[in-house]
PDB file of C-alpha atoms in Angstrom:
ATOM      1  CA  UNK A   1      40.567 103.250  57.132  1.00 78.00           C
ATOM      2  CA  UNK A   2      39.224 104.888  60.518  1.00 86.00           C
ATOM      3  CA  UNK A   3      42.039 104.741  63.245  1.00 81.00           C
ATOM      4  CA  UNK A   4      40.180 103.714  66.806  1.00 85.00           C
ATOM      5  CA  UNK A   5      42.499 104.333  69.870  1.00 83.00           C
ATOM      6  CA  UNK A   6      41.843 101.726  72.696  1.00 93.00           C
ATOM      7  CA  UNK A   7      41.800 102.881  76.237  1.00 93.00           C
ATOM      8  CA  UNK A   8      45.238 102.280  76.288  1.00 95.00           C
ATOM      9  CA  UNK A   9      46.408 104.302  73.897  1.00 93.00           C
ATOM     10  CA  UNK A  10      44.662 107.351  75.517  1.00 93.00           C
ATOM     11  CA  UNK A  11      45.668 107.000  78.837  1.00 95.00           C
ATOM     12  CA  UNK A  12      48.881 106.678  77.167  1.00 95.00           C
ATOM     13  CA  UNK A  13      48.579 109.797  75.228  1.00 96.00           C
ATOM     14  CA  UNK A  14      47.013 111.960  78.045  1.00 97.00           C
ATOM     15  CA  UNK A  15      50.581 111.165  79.873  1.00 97.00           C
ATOM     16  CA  UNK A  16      52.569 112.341  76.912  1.00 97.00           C
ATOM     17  CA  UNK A  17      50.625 115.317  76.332  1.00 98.00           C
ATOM     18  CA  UNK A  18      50.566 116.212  79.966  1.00 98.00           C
ATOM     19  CA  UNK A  19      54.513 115.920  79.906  1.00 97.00           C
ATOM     20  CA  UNK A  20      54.060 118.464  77.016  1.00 97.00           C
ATOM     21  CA  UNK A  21      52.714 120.987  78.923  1.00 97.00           C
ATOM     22  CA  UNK A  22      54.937 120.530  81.902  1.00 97.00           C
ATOM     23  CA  UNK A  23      58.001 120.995  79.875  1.00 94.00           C
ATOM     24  CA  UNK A  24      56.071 123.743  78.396  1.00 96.00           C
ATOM     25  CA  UNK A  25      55.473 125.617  81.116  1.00 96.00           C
ATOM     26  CA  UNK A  26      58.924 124.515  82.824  1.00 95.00           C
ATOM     27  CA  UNK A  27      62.046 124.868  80.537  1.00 94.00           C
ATOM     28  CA  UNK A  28      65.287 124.172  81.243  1.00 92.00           C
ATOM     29  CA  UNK A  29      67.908 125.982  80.906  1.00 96.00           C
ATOM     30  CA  UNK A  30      70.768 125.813  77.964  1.00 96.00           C
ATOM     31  CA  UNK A  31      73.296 124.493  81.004  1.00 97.00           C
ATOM     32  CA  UNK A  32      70.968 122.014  82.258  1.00 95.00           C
ATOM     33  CA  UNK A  33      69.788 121.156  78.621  1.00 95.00           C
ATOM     34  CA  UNK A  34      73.617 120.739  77.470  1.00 97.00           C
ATOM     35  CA  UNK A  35      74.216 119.188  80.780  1.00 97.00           C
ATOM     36  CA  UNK A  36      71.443 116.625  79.775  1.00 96.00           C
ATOM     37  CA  UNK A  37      72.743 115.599  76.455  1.00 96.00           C
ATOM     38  CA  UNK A  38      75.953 115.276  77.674  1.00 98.00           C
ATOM     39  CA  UNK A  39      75.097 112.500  79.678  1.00 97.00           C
ATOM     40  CA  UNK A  40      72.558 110.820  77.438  1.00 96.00           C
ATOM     41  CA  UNK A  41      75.811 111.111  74.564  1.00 97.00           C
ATOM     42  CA  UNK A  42      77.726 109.248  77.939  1.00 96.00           C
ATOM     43  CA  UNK A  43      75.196 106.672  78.513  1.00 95.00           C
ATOM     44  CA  UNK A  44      74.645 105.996  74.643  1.00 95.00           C
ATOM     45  CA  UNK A  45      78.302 105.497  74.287  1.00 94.00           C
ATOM     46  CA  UNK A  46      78.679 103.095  76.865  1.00 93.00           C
ATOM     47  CA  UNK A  47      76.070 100.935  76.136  1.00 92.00           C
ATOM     48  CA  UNK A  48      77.595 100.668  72.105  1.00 91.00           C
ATOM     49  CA  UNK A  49      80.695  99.768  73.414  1.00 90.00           C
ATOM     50  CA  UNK A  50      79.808  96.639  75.238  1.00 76.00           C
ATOM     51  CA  UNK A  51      78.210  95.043  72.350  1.00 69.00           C
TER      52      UNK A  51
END
């Protein structure tokens, strides 16, 4: 089975790939990385707790 990618799905996959290299090219530091999770471990929190 041959897997065809509409339009869609490569525009789609151009952006991801493109955010590849920019992160590539563009790294963050350990603070700002730490910083980062700190807040997505935050956010994730919060949302679980109002279920």
């Amino acid at each position: 089975m041959e897997i065809k990618l509409n339009d869609y799905h490569k525009k789609v996959n151009a952006v991801k790939l493109a955010k590849v290299a920019y992160w590539k090219k563009h790294p963050l530091s350990r603070t700002e990385s730490l910083k980062r999770l700190r807040l997505l471990r935050e956010q994730r929190l919060a949302n679980l707790s109002n279920w």
